[in-house]
Coordinates of C-alpha atoms and ligand atoms in Angstrom, one line a residue:
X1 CA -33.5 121.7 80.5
X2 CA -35.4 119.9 78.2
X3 CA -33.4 120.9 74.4
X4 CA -35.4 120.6 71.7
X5 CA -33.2 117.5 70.1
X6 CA -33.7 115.9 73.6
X7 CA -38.0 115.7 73.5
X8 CA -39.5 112.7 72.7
X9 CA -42.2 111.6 70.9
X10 CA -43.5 113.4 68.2
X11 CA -46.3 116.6 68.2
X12 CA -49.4 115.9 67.6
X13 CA -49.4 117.6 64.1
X14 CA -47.6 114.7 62.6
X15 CA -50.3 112.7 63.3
X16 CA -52.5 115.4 61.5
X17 CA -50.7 115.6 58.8
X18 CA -50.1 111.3 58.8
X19 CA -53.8 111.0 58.3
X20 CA -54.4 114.0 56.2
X21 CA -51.4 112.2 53.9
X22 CA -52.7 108.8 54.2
X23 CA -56.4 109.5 52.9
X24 CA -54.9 111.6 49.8
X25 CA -53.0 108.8 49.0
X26 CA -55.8 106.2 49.9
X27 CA -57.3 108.5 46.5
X28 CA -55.0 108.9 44.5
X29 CA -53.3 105.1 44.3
X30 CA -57.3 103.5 44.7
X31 CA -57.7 105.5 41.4
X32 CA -54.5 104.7 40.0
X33 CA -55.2 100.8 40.8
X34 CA -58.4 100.9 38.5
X35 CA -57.3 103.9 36.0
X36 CA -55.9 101.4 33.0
X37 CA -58.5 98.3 33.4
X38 CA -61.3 101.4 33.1
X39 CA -59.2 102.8 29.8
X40 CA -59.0 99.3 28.4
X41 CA -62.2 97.5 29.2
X42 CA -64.9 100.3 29.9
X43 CA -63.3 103.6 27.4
X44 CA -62.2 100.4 25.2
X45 CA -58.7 102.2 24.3
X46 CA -55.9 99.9 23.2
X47 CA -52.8 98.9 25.1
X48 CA -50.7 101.6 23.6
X49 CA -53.0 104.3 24.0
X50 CA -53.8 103.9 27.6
X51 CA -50.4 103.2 28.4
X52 CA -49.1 106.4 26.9
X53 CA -52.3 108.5 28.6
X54 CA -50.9 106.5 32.2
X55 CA -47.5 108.4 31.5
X56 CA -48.7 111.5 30.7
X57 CA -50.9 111.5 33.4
X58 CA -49.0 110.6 36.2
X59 CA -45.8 112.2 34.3
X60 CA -47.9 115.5 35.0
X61 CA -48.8 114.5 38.5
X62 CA -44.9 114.8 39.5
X63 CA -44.5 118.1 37.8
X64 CA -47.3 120.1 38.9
X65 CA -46.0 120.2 42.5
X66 CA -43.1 122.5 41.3
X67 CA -46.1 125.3 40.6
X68 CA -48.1 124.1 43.7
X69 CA -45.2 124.2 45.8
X70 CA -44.4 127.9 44.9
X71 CA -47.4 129.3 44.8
X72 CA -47.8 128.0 48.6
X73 CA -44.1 129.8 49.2
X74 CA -45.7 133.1 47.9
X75 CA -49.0 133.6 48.3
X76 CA -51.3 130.9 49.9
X77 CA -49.6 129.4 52.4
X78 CA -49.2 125.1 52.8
X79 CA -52.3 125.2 54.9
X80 CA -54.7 126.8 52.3
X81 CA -52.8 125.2 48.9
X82 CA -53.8 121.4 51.0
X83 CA -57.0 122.6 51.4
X84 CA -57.6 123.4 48.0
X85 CA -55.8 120.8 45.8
X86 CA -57.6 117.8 48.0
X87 CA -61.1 119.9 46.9
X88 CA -59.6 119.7 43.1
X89 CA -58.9 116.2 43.7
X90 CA -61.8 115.0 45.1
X91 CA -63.8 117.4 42.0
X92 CA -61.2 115.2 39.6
X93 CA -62.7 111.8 41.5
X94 CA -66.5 113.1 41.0
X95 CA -65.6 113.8 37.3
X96 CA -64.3 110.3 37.1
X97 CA -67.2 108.9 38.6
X98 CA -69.4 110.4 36.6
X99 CA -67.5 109.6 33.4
X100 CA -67.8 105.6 34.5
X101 CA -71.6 106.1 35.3
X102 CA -72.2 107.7 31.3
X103 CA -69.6 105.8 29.3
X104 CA -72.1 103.7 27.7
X105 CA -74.7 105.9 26.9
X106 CA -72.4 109.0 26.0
X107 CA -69.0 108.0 24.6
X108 CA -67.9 111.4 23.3
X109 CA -68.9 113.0 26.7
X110 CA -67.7 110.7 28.5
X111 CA -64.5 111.0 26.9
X112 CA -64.2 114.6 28.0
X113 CA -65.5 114.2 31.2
X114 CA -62.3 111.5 30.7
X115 CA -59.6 114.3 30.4
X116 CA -61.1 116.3 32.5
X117 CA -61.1 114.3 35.8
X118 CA -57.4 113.5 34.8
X119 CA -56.6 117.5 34.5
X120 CA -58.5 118.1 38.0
X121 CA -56.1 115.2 39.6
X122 CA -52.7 116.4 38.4
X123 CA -53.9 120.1 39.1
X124 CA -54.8 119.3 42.7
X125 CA -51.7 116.9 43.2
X126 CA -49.6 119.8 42.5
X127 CA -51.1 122.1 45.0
X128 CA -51.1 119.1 47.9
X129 CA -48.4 117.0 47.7
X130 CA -45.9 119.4 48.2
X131 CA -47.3 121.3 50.7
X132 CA -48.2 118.3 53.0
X133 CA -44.2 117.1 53.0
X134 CA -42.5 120.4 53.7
X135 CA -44.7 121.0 56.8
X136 CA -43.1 118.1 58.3
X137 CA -40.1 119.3 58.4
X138 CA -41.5 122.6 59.9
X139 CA -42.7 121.0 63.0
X140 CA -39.5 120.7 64.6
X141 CA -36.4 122.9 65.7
X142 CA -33.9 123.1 63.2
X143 CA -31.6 120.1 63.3
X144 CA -33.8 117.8 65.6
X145 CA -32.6 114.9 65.8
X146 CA -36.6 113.0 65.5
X147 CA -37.1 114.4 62.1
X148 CA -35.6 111.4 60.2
X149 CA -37.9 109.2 62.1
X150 CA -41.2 112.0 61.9
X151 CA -40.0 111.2 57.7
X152 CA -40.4 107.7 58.4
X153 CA -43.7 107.9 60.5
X154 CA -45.2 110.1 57.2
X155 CA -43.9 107.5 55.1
X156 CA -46.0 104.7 56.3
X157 CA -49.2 107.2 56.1
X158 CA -48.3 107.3 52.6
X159 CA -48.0 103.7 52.2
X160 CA -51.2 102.9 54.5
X161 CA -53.3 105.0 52.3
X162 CA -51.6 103.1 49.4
X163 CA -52.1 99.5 50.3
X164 CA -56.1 100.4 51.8
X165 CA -57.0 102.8 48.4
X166 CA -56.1 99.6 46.0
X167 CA -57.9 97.0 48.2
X168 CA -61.2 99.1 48.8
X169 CA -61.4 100.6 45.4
X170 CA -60.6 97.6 43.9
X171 CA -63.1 95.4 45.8
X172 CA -65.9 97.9 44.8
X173 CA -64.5 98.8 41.2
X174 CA -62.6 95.9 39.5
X175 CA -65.6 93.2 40.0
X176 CA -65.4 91.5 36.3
X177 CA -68.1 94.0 35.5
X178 CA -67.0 97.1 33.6
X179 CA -69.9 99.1 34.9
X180 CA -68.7 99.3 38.6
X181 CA -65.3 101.1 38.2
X182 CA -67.3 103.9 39.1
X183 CA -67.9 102.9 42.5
X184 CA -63.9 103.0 42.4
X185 CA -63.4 106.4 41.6
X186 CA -66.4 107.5 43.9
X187 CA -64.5 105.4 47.5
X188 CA -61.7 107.5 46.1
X189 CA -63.6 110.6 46.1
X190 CA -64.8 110.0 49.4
X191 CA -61.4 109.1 50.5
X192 CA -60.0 113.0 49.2
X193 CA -62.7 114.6 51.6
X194 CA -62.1 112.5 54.4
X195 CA -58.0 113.7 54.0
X196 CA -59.8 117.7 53.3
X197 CA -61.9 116.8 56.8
X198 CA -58.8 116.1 58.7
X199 CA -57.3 118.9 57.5
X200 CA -59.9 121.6 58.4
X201 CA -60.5 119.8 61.6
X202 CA -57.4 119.3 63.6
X203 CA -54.7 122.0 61.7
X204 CA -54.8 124.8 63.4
X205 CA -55.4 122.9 66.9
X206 CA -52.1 120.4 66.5
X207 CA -49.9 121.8 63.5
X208 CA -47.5 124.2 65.0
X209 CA -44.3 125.0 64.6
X210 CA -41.8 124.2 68.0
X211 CA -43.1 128.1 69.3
X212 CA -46.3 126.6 68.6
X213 CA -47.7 128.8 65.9
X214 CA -50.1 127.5 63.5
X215 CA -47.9 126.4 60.6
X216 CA -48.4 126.8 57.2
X217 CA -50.7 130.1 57.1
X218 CA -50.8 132.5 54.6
X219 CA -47.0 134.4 53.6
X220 CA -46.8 138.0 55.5
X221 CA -45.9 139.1 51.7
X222 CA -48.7 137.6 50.0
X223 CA -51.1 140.4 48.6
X224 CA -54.3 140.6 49.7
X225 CA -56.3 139.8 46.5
X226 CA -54.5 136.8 46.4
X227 CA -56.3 135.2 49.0
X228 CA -59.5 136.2 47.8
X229 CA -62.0 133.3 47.8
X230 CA -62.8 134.7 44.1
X231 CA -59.7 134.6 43.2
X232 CA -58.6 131.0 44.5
X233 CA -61.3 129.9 43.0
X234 CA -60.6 131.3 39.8
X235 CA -57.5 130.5 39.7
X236 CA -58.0 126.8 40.5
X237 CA -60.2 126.7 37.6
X238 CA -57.6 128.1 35.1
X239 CA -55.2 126.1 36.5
X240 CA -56.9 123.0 35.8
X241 CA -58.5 123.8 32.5
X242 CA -54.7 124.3 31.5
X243 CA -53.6 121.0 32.7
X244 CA -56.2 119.4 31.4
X245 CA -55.1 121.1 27.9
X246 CA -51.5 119.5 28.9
X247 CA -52.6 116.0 29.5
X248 CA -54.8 116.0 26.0
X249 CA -52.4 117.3 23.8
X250 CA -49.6 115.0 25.2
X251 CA -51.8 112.0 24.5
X252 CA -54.1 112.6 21.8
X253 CA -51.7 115.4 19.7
X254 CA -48.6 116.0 19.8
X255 CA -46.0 114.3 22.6
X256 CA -44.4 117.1 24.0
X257 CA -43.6 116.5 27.7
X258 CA -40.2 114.5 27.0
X259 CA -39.4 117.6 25.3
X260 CA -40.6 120.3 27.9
X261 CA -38.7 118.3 30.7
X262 CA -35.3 117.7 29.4
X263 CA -35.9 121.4 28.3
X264 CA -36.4 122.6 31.7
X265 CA -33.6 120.3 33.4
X266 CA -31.4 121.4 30.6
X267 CA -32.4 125.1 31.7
X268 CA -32.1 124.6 35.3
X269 CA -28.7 123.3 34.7
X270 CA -27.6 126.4 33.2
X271 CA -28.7 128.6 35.6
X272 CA -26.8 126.7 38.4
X273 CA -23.7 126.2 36.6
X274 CA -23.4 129.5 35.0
X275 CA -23.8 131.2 38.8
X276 CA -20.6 132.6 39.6
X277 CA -21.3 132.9 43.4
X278 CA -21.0 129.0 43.7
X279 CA -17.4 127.6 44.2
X280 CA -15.9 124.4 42.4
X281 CA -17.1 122.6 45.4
X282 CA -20.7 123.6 45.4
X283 CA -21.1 122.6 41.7
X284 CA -19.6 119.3 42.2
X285 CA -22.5 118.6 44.7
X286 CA -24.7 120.0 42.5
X287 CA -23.6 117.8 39.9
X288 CA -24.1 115.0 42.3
X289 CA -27.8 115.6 42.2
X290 CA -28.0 115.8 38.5
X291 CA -25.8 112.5 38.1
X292 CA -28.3 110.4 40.6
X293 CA -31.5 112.4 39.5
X294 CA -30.6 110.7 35.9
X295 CA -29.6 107.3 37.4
X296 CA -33.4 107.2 39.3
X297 CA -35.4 107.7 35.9
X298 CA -34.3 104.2 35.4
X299 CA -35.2 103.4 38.6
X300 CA -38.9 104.7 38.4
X301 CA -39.8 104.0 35.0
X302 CA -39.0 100.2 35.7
X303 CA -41.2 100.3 39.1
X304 CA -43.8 102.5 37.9
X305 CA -44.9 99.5 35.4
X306 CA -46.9 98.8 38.2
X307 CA -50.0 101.0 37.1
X308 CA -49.6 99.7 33.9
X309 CA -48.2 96.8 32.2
X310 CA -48.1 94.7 35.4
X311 CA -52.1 95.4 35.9
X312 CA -52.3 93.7 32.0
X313 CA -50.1 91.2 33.3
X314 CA -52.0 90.5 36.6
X315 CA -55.5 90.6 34.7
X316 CA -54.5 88.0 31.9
X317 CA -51.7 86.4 32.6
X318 CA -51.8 85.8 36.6
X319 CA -53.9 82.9 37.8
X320 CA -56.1 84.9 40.4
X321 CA -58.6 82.0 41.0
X322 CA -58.8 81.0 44.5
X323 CA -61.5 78.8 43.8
X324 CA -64.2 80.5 46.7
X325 CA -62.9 84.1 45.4
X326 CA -61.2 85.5 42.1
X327 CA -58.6 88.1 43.3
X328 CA -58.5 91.7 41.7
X329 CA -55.7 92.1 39.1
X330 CA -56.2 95.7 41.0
X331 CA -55.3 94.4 44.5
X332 CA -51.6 94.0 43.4
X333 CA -51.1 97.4 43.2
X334 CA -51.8 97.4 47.2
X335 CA -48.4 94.8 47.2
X336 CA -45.8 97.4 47.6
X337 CA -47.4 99.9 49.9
X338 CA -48.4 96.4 52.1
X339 CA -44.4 95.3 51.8
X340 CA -43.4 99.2 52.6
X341 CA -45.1 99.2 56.0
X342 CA -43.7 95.7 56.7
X343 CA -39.9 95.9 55.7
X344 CA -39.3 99.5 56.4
X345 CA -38.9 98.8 60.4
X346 CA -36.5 95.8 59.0
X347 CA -34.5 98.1 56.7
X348 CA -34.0 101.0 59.6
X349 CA -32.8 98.4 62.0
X350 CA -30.0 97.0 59.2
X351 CA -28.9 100.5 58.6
X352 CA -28.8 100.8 62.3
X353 CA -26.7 97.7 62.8
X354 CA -24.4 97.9 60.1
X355 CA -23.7 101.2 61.9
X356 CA -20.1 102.4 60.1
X357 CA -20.2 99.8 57.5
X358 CA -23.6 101.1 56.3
X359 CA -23.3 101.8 52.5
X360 CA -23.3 105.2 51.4
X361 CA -25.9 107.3 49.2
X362 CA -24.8 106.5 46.0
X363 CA -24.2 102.3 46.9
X364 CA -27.5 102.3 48.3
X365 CA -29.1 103.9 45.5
X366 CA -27.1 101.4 43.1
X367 CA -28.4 98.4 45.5
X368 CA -31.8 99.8 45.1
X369 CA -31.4 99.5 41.1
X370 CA -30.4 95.7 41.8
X371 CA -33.5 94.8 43.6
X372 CA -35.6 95.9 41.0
X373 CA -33.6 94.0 38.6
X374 CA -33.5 91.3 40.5
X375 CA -37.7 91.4 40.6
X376 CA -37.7 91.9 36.9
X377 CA -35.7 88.5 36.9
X378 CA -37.8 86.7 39.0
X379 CA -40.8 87.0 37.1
X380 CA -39.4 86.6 33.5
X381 CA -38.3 83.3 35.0
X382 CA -41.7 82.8 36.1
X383 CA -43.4 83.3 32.7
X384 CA -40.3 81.5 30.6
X385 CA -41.3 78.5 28.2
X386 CA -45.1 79.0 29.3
X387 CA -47.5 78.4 26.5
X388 CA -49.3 81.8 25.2
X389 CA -52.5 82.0 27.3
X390 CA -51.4 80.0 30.3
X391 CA -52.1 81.4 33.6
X392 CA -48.7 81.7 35.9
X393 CA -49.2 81.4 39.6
X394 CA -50.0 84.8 41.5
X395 CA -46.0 84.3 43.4
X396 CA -44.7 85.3 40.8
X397 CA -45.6 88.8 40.8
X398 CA -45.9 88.8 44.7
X399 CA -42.2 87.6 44.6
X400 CA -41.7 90.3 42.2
X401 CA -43.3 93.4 44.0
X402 CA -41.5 92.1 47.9
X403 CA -38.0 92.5 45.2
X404 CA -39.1 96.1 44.0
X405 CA -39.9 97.6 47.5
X406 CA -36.9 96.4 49.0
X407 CA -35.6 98.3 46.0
X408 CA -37.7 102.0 46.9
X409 CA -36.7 101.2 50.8
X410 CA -32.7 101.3 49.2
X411 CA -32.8 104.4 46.7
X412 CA -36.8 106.5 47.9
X413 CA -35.6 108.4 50.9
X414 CA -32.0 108.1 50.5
X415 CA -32.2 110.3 47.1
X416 CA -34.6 113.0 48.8
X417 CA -32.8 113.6 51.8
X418 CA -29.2 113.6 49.5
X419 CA -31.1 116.2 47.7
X420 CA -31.8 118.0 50.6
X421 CA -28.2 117.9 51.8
X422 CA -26.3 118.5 49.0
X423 CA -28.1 121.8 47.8
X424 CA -26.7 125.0 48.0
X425 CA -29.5 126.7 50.3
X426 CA -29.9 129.4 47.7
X427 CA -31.0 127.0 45.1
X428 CA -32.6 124.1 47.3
X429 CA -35.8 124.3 45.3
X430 CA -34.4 124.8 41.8
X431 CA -32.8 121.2 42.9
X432 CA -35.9 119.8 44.3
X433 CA -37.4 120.7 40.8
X434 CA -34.5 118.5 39.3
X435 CA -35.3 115.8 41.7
X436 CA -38.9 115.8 40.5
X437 CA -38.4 116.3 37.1
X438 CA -36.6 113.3 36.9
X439 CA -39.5 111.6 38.5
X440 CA -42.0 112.7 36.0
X441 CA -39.7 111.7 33.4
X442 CA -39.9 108.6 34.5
X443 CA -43.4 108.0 35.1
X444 CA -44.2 109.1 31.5
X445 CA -41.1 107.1 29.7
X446 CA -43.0 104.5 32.2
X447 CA -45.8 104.9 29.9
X448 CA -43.8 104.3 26.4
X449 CA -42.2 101.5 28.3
X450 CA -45.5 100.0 29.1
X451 CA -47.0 100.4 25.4
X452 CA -44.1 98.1 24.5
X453 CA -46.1 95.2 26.2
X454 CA -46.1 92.5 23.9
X455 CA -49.8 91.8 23.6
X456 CA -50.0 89.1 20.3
X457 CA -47.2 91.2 18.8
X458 CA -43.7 91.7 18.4
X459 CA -42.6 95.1 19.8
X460 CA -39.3 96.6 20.0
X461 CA -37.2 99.0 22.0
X462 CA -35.3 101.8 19.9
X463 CA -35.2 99.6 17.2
X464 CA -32.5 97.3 18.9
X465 CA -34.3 95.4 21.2
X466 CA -36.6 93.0 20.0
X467 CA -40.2 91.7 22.5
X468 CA -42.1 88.9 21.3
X469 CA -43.1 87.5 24.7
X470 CA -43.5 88.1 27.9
X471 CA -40.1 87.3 29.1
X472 CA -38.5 89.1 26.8
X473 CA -40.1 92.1 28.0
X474 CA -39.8 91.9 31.5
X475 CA -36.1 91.4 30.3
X476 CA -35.8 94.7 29.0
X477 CA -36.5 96.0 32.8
X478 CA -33.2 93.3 33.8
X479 CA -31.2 95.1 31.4
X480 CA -31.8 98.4 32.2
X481 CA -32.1 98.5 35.7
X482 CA -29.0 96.0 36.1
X483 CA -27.1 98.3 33.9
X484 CA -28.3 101.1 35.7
X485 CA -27.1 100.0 38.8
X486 CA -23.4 98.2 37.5
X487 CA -22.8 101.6 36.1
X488 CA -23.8 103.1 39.7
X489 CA -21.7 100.6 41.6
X490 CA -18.8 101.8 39.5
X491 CA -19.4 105.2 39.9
X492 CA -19.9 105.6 44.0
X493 CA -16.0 106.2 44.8
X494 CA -16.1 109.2 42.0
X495 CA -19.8 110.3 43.3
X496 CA -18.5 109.8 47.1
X497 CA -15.4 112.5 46.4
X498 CA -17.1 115.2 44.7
X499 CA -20.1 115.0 47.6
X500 CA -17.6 115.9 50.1
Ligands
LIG601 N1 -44.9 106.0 47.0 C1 -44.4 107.3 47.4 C2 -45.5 108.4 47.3 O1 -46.5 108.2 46.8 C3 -43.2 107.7 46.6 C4 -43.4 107.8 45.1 C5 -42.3 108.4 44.4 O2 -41.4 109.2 44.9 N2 -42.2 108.3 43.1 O3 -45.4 109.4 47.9

């Protein structure tokens, strides 16, 4: 009899939902690629500025999931919530497009139109980037054995989309002339519907579950007005208006997200601990998650420079000149998503053949800290004792960004699918949430790391840290990654006991 764990191959869906996944991303890093070099040299904010609006924004991208991903659970379905947050996000592209194409002439409306494409981004994200990844999981029998490698597979849509969206939206947008970023944000736009196009096309032919029913279809619980074209509608628009409240007040009033997300962790945390139907041994693997969730902010907020401080440092401090062709300081953002599809083959196979002696969660997430210090420290030796204004050779952050995604290939998938495990099924989401807070923590301290670039001026960090160059702050990204992950290393036996 052929048993479920003994098929092979994969269904069809994932190859749906691999291309559906790959053009959202395609959108969504091809924006990100261009976002700060349009802030600083078409909206003309400074460093600082754009650098704190890059956390907020994509600060906001990794916590609007958490509203997308259980309004799907109740009342939508995965299928529908896709559906509508690539439409959002393709709207968010237009907006952007059309905010590049009237900077000039209308700076104020411009500005809003600004804001607003942002708000329609992080709105959409939230309804389709959860969605897409839990209906992976939902094409397969419990416990099959394939759905590590379906994980996999989706990964590398992820990270095709993310090495293509750079390199195309780069090409067109980041030409030296500050008028074509909107050719950027409109190959992202396209992108979006191409990902929506897939998705109406091919869902309800190839995505079922193992009994082969269409997956991801509207909740038998959900009322009826809620799947009211009126009502989706309307309440995509409120839903975006209000996050594009959220991303202007964090960046033009008052910073409040640091505070709303340590709030809500600090909340979550309560409610978990304070549930007397867990036993000892339940918490302590619930502790686990909050203990490695806190250990990854340092991990993303280091590697999510990428968007920010490393495109300033790729546009005026990395020779790009090939002499026939000037390279995109945008194109290095397609680095790590080109090194993901390359190494991750390499880094299955190591796993595979270090069979027992493979590392455990918490020593691979440690080793994963490591890399990225160890990329940190490759380029601060590459720009140490060079004369302000010199050019470094484009190695150095090539070197830099092959270091970091061995680093995501250590500590990415290990820490979801520890999440996964470790939950207590009644609060799997709740801890989901933590694991995703923690990311957008991240991204935005990414931001106030990135403001900290030292751009003709001394910065420091908390007041003890002081940045008058370049190497001193990629140093800070040694320190507290390296510190990070020592403090990891030491903590694995401790971690390893209370996760069984
Ligand atoms: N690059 C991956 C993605 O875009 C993972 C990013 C992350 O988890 N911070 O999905």
């Amino acid at each position: 009899m052929n048993t479920p764990s003994a098929q092979k191959g994969h269904p069809k869906g994932l190859y749906v939902l691999f291309a559906t996944e790959m053009w959202e991303r395609f959108n969504y890093y091809g924006m990100r690629a261009i976002l700060i070099l349009f802030m600083t040299k078409a909206l003309m904010f400074d460093k600082v500025f754009a650098s704190n609006l890059y956390g907020s924004y994509t600060g906001l991208v990794y916590l609007t999931p958490l509203i997308g991903g259980y309004m799907a659970d109740r009342y939508w379905g995965n299928q529908r919530s896709i559906i509508a947050g690539g439409l959002v996000m393709a709207l968010g592209e237009l907006v952007l497009f059309f905010c590049s194409t009237f900077y000039h002439s209308s700076p104020q409306l411009s500005t809003l139109l600004f804001f607003s494409g942002l708000g329609f981004m992080i709105a959409g994200n939230g309804f389709f980037k959860p969605n897409i990844s839990s209906l992976v999981g939902q094409l397969y029998p419990k416990g099959d054995r394939r759905l590590d490698a379906a994980y996999t597979i989706f990964y590398m849509g992820i990270n095709v989309g993310g090495a293509f969206g750079p390199f195309l939206c780069g090409l067109f947008g980041d030409t030296g002339n500050p008028d074509d970023f909107r050719w950027g944000f409109l190959i992202g736009c396209i992108g979006m519907l191409l990902s929506v196009v897939v998705q109406i096309m091919f869902h309800h032919k190839y995505v079922k579950s193992p009994e082969g029913n269409v997956l991801g279809l509207t909740p038998d619980n959900s009322p009826a007005i809620a799947t009211k074209l009126t009502t989706i509608i309307g309440g995509l628009l409120l839903f975006s208006f209000v996050t594009i409240g959220l991303i202007y007040i964090d960046a033009k009033v008052f910073n409040y997200l640091f505070y709303l997300l340590i709030g809500s962790v600090t909340f979550i945390a309560i409610v978990i601990f304070s549930d007397k139907s867990l036993d000892p041994v339940e918490k302590s693997k619930v502790a686990v998650i909050f203990i490695v969730s806190f250990f990854v902010i340092f991990f993303w907020s280091a590697f999510e420079q990428a968007g920010a401080s490393l495109t300033f440092f790729a546009d005026e401090q990395t020779n790009r000149n090939l002499g026939f062709f000037t390279v995109p300081a945008s194109w290095f953002q397609s680095l790590n998503s080109a090194f993901v599809v390359s190494f991750a083959p390499l880094f299955a196979w190591l796993w595979l053949i270090l069979g027992k002696k493979e590392p455990s969660s918490p020593t691979k997430m440690a080793l994963g800290l490591l890399f990225l210090s160890i990329g940190y420290l490759w380029i601060a030796f590459g720009v140490k004792n060079v004369q302000p204004g010199i050019k470094v050779s484009m190695i150095w952050l090539t070197g830099m960004y092959a270091l970091h995604t061995c680093g995501e290939l250590c500590l990415s998938p290990i820490g979801l699918s520890l999440v996964n495990q470790l939950a207590p099924a009644k609060f799997a989401s709740l801890l989901m949430a933590v694991w995703f807070t923690a990311n957008a923590f991240a991204n935005k301290f990414a931001g106030v790391l990135s403001s900290l670039y030292p751009d003709n001026k001394t910065t420091n960090f908390l007041g003890i840290y002081e940045m008058s160059n370049l190497y001193s702050f990629f140093m800070l990204f040694v320190f507290m990654a390296g510190i990070a992950s020592l403090i990891l290393f030491f903590l694995t036996k401790k971690l390893q006991k209370m996760m069984q």
